[in-house]
Tab-separated table of C-alpha atoms and ligand atoms in Angstrom:
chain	number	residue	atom	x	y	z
F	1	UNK	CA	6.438	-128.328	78.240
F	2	UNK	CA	8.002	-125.011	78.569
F	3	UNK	CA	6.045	-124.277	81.778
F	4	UNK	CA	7.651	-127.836	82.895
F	5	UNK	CA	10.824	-126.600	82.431
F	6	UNK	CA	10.723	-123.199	83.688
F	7	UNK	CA	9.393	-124.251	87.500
F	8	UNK	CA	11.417	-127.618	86.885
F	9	UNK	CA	13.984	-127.196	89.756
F	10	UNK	CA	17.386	-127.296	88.426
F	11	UNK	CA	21.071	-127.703	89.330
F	12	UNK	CA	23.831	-125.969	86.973
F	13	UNK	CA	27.030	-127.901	87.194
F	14	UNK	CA	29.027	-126.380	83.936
F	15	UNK	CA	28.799	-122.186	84.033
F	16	UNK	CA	32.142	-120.318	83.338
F	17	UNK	CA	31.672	-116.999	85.021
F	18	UNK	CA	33.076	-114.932	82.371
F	19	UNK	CA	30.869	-116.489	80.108
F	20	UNK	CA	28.116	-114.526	81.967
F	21	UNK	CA	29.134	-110.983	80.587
F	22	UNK	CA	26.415	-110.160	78.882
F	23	UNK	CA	27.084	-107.389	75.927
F	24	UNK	CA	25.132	-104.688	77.725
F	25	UNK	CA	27.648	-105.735	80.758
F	26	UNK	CA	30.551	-105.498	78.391
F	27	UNK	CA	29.913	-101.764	77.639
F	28	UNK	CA	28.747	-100.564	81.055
F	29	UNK	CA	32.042	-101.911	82.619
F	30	UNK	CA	34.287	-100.915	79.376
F	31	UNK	CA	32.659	-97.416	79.830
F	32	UNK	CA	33.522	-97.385	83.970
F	33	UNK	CA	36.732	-98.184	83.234
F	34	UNK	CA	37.836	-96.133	80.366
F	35	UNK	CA	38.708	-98.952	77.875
F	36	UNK	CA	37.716	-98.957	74.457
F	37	UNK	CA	36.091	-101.884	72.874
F	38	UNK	CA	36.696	-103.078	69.483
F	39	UNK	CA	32.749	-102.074	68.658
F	40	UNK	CA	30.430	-99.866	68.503
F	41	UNK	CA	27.064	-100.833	69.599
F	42	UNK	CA	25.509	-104.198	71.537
F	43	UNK	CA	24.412	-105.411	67.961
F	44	UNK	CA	27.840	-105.138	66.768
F	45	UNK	CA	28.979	-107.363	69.409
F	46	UNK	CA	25.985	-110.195	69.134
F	47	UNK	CA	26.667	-109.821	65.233
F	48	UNK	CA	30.553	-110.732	66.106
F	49	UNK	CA	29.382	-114.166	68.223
F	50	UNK	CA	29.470	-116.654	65.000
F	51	UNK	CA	31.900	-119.209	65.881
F	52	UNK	CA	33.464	-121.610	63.691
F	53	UNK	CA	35.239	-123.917	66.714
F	54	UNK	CA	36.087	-123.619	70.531
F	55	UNK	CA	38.990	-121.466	69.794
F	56	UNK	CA	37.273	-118.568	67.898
F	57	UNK	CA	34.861	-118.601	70.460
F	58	UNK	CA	38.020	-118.609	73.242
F	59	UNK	CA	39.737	-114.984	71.170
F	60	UNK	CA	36.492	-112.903	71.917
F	61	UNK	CA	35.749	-114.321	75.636
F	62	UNK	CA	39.422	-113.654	76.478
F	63	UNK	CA	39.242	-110.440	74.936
F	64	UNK	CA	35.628	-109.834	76.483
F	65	UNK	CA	36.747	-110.673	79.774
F	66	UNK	CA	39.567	-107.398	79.640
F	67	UNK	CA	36.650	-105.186	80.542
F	68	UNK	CA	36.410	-106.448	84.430
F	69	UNK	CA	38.905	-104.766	86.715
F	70	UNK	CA	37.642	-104.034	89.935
F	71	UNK	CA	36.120	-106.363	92.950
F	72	UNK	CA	32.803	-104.326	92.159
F	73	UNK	CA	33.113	-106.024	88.692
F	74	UNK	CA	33.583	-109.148	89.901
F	75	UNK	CA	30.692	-108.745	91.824
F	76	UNK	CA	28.159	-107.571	89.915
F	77	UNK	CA	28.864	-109.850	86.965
F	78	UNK	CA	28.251	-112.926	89.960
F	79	UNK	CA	25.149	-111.414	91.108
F	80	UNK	CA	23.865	-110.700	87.513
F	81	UNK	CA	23.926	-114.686	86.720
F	82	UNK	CA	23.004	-115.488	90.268
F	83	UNK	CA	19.613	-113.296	90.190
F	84	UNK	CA	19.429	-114.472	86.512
F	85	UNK	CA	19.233	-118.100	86.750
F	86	UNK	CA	17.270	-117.639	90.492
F	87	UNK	CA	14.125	-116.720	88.428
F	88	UNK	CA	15.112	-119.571	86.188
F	89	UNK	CA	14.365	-122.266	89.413
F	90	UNK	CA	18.121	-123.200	89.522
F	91	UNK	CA	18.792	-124.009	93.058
F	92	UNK	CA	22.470	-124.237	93.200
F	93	UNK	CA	24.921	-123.764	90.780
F	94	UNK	CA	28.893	-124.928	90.620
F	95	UNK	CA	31.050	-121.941	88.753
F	96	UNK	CA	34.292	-122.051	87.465
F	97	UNK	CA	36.384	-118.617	87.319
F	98	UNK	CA	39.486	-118.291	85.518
F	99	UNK	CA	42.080	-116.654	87.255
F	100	UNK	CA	44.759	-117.004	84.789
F	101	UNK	CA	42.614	-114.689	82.570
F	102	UNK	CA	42.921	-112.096	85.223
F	103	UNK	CA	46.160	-112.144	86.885
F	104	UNK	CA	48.290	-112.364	83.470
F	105	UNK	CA	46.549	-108.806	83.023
F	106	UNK	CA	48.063	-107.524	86.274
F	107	UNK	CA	44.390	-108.164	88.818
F	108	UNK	CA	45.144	-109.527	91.896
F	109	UNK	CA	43.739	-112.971	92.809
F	110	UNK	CA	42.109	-111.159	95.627
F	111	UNK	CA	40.042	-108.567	93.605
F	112	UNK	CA	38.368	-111.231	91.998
F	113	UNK	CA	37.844	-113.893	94.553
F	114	UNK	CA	36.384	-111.191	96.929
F	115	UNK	CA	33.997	-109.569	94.310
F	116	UNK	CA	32.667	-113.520	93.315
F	117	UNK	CA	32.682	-114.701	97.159
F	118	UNK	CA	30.581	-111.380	98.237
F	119	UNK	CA	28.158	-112.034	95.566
F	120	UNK	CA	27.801	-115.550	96.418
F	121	UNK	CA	27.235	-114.782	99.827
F	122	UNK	CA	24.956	-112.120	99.453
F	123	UNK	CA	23.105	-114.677	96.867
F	124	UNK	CA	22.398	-117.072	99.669
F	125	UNK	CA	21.452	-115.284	101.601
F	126	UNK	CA	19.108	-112.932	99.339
F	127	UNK	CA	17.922	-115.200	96.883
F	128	UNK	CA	18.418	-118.876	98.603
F	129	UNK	CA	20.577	-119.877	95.749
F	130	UNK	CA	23.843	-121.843	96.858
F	131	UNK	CA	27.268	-121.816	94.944
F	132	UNK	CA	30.827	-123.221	95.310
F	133	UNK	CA	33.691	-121.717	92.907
F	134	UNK	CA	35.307	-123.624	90.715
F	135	UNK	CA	38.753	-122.616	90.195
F	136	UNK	CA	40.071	-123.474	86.256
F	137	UNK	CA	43.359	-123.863	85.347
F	138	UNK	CA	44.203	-122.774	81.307
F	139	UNK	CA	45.154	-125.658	79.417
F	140	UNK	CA	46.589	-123.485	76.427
F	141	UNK	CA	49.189	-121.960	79.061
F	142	UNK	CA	51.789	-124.222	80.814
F	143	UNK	CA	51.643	-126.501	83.852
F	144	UNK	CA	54.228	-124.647	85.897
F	145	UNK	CA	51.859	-121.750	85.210
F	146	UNK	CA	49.226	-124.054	86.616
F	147	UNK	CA	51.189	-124.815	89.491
F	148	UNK	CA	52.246	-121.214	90.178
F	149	UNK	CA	48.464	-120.464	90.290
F	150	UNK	CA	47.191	-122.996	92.902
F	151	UNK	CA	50.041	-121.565	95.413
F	152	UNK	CA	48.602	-118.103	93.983
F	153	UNK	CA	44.853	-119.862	95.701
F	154	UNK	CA	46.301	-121.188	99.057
F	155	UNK	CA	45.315	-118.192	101.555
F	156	UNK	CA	41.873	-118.805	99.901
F	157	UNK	CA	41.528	-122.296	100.182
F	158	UNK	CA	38.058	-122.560	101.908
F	159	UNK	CA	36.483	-120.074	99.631
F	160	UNK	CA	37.261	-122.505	96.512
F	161	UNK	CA	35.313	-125.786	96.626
F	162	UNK	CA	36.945	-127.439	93.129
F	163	UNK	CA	39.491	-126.732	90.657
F	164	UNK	CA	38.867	-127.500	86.892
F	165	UNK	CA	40.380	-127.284	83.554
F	166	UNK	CA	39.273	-125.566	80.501
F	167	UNK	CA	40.476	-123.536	76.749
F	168	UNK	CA	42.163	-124.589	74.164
F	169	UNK	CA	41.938	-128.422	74.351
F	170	UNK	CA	43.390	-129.839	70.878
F	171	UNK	CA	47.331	-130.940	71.631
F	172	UNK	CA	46.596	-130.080	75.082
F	173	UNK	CA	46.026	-133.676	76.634
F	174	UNK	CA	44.750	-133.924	80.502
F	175	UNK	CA	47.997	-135.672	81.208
F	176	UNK	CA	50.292	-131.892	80.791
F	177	UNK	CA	48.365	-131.792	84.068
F	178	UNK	CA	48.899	-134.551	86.202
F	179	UNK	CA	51.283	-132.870	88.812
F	180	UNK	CA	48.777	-129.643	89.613
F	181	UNK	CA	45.639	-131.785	89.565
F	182	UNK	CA	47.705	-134.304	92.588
F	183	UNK	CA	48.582	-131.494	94.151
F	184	UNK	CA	45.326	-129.977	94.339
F	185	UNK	CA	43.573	-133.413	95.310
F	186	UNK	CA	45.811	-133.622	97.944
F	187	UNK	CA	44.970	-129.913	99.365
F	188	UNK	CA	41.427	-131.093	100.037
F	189	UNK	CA	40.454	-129.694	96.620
F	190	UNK	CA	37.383	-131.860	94.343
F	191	UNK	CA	38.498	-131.839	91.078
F	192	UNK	CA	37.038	-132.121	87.187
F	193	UNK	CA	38.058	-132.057	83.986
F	194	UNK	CA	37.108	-130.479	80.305
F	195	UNK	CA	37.740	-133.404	77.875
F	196	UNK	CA	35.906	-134.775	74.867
F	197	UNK	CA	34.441	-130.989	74.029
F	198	UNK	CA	36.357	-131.112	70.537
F	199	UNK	CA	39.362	-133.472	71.713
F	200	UNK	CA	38.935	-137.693	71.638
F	201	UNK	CA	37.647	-139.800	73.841
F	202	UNK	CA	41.610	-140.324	74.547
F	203	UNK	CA	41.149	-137.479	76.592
F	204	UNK	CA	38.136	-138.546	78.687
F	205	UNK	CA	40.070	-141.290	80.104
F	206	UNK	CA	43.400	-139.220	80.534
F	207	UNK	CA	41.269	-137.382	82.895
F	208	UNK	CA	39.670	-139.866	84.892
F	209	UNK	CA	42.612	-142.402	84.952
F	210	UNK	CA	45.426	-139.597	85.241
F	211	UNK	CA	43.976	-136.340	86.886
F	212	UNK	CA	41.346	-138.850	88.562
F	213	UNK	CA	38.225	-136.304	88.527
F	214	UNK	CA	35.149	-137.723	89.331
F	215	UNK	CA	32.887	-135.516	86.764
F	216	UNK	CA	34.275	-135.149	83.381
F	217	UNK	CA	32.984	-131.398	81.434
F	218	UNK	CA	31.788	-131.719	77.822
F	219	UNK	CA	32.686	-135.181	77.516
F	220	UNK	CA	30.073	-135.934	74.645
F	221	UNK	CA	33.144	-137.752	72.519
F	222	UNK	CA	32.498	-140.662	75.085
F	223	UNK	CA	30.480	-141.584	72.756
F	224	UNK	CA	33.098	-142.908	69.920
F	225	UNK	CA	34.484	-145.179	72.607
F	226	UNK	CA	32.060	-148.247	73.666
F	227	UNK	CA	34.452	-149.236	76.377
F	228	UNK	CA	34.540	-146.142	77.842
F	229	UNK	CA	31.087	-145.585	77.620
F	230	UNK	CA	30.737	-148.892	79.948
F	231	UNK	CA	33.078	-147.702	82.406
F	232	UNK	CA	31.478	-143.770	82.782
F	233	UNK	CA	27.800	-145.790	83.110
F	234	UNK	CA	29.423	-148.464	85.676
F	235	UNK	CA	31.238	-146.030	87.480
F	236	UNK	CA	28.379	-143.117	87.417
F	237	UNK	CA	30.832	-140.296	86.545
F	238	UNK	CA	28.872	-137.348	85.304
F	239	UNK	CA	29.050	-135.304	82.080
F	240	UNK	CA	28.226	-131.799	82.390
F	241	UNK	CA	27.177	-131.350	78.250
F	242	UNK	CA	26.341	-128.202	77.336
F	243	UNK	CA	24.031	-128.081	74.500
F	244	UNK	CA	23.671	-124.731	72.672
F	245	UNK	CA	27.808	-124.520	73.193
F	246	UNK	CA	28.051	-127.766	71.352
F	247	UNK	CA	25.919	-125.779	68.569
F	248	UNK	CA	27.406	-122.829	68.639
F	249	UNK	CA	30.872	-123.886	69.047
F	250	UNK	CA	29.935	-126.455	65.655
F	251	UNK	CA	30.446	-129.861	67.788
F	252	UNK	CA	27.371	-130.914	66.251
F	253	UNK	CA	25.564	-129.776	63.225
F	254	UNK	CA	22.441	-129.021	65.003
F	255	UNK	CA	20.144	-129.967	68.040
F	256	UNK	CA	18.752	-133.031	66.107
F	257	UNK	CA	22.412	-134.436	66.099
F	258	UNK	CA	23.554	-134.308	69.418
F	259	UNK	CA	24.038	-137.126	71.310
F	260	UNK	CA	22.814	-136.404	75.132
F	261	UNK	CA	19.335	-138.318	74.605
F	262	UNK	CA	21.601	-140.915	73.054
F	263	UNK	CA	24.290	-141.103	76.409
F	264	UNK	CA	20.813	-140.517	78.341
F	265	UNK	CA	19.338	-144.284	77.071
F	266	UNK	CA	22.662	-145.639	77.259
F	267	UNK	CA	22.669	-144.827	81.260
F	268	UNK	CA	25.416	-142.061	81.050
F	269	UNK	CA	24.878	-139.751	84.232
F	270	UNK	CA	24.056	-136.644	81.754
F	271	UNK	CA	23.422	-133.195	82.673
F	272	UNK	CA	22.152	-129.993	81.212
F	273	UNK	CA	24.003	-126.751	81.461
F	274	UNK	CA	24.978	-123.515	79.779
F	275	UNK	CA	28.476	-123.093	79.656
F	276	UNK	CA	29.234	-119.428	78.491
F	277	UNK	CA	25.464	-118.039	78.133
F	278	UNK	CA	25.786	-114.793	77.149
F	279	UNK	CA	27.581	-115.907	74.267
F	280	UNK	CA	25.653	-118.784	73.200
F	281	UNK	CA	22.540	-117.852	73.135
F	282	UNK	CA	20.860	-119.300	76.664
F	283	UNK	CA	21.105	-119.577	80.468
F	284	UNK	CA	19.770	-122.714	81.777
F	285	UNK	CA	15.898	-122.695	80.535
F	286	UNK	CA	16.881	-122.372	77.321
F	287	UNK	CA	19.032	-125.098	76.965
F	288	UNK	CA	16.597	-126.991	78.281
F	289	UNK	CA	13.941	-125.816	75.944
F	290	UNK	CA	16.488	-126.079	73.028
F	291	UNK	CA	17.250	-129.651	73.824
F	292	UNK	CA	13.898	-130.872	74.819
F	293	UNK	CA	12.477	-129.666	71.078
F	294	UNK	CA	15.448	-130.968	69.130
F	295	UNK	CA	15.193	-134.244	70.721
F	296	UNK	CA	11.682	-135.113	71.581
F	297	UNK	CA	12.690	-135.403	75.115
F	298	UNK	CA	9.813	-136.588	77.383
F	299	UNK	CA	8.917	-134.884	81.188
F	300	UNK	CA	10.473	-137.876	82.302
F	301	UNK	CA	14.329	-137.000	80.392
F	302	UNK	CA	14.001	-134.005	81.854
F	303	UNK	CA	13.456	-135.164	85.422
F	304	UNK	CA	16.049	-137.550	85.084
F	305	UNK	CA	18.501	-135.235	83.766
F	306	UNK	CA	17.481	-132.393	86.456
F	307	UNK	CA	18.043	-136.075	88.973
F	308	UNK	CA	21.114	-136.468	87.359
F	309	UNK	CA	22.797	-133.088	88.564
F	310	UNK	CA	21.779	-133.441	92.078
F	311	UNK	CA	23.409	-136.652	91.975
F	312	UNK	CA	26.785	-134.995	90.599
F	313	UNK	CA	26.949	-131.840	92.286
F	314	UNK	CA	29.166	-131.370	95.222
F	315	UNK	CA	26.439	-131.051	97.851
F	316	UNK	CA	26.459	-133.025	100.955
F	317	UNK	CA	23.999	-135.726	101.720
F	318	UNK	CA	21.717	-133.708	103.301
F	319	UNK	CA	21.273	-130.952	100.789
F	320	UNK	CA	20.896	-133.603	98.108
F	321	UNK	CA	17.989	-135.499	99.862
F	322	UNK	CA	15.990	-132.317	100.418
F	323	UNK	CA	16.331	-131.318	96.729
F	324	UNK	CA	15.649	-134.508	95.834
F	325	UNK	CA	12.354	-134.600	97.597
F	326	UNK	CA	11.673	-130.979	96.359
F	327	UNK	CA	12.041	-132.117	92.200
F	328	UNK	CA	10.440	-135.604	93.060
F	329	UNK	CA	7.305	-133.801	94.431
F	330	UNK	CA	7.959	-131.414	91.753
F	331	UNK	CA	7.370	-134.261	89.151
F	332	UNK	CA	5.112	-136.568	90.606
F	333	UNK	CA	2.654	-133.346	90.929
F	334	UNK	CA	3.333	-132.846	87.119
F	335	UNK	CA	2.994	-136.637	86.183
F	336	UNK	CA	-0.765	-136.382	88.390
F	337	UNK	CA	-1.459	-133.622	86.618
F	338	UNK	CA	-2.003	-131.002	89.619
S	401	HPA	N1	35.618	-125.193	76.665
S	401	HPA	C1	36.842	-124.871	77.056
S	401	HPA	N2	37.117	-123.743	77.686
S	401	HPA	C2	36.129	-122.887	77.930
S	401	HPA	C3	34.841	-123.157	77.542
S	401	HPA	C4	34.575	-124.383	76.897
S	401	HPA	O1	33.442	-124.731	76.503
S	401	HPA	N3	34.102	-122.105	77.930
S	401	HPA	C5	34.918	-121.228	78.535
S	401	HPA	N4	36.162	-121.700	78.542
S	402	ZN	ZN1	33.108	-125.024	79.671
């Protein structure tokens, strides 16, 4: 099964880039740019990554993420995960970056964008692995800081395919949003959502009825609403669940209880992705392993799921046919045995 998964091809819709910094990362850049970090060696750091919830998780990304500074940064943390999850058989991948993270710290939007577009590029070109940017507004900061931040985007408006929204999400609802998220759907941009990560299933719909994204992020709290459930599986709108996140981050006790096998059988358009990988615990292959074991899941979950994300990414028709042919062949060589 592991061998299944590992040349399975594979789409990653759910990937926060500063969730890539790896702890090795962390001290390379914190040491190139003369900042000191609150540890003292790489196992002090993996030993701090025991999170109760999604904010203690959010204190030590936010704080991790002070170590990138320059465009070269920027671009080698893109290229790391790129070249990473290349060997992993992900053929395209859909990243959010956070540039509220950076710009409140004095970077300007253009050292960033420029270090994650050149890596991109250079990616595709390279390595054959496409990527869009996801740009993702902070939900624990205000709307008119939102707002301020998509004008911040505008002379960069064809390098960003999406905008997104993500951190804190308890007493932050989807609707504190409505005015950015119309304003970026009517500036061409495609748009999605987290909700349902720790908040209700209230939230799910705020975000598909309010900010009117057509692929909700996390989402697995669907699950306490029947009549939402009906509507995600009648409309096909895609959840991008995370597994190990939803572990680490205590959203479920443990692989056995989470409910993607669950949303799978009920016809939910699921996917599998990583989230934040360097902090918990797996790029793509290993959330795959990690849910396959905890859940029993058969060759032909997986292939549905891997289905799944082709169906939800932002590709055009082409690109989705031909990577739909390449997992189908994929999988019907698997299922004769070859
Ligand atoms: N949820 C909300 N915000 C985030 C996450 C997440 O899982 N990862 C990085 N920012
Ligand atoms: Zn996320």
């Amino acid at each position: 099964m592991k061998k299944f998964i590992d040349n399975l091809p594979k789409i990653e819709l759910h990937l926060h880039i500063e969730g890539t910094l790896e702890p090795e990362m962390l001290f390379d850049l914190a040491q190139r740019n003369h900042i000191q970090l609150p540890y003292q060696s790489i196992q002090e750091v993996r030993d701090a990554y025991h999170f109760t919830n999604l904010q203690s998780f959010l204190d030590i990304y936010y704080q991790g993420a002070n170590v990138l500074q320059t465009e070269q940064d920027f671009y080698d943390l893109m290229w790391a995960y790129l070249e990473k999850v290349s060997s992993q058989n992900v053929r395209h991948a859909e990243i959010f970056f956070d540039p509220q993270t950076h710009t409140h710290r004095g970077i300007p939007f253009e050292v960033f964008l420029n270090g994650l577009v050149r890596a991109k590029e250079g990616a595709r070109q390279k390595l054959g692995i496409s990527s869009e940017l996801i740009l993702c507004f902070l939900r624990h900061l205000s709307p008119e800081d939102a707002l301020k931040t998509l004008d911040q985007a505008r002379p960069f408006r064809e390098k960003i395919f999406g905008v997104g929204l993500d951190s804190s999400e308890m007493g932050r609802p989807p609707s504190l949003f409505k005015e950015v998220f119309d304003r970026a759907r009517d500036q061409g941009y495609r748009v999605v959502a987290h909700a349902g990560e720790e908040g209700p299933a209230e939230y799910v719909w705020e975000a598909v009825e309010l900010l009117d994204v057509k692929r909700i992020d996390h989402g697995v709290r669907s699950i306490d609403d029947p009549k939402l459930i009906e509507y995600l599986v009648e409309k096909q709108i895609p959840l991008t669940v995370c597994p190990l996140s939803n572990i680490k981050l205590c959203v479920f006790e443990d692989m056995t209880h989470h409910n993607i096998k669950q949303l799978l059988d009920l016809g939910v358009c699921v996917t599998i992705n990583s989230d934040d990988p360097a902090y918990f615990g797996g790029y793509m292959n290993e959330n795959f392993y990690a849910t396959q074991v905890g859940l029993n899941l058969s060759k032909a979950d997986l292939y549905k799921i891997s289905r799944n994300a082709i169906q939800a990414a932002f590709l055009n028709g082409d690109r989705k046919q031909a990577l739909n042919a390449e997992l189908d062949a994929y999988y019907r060589d698997q299922e004769s045995g070859n």
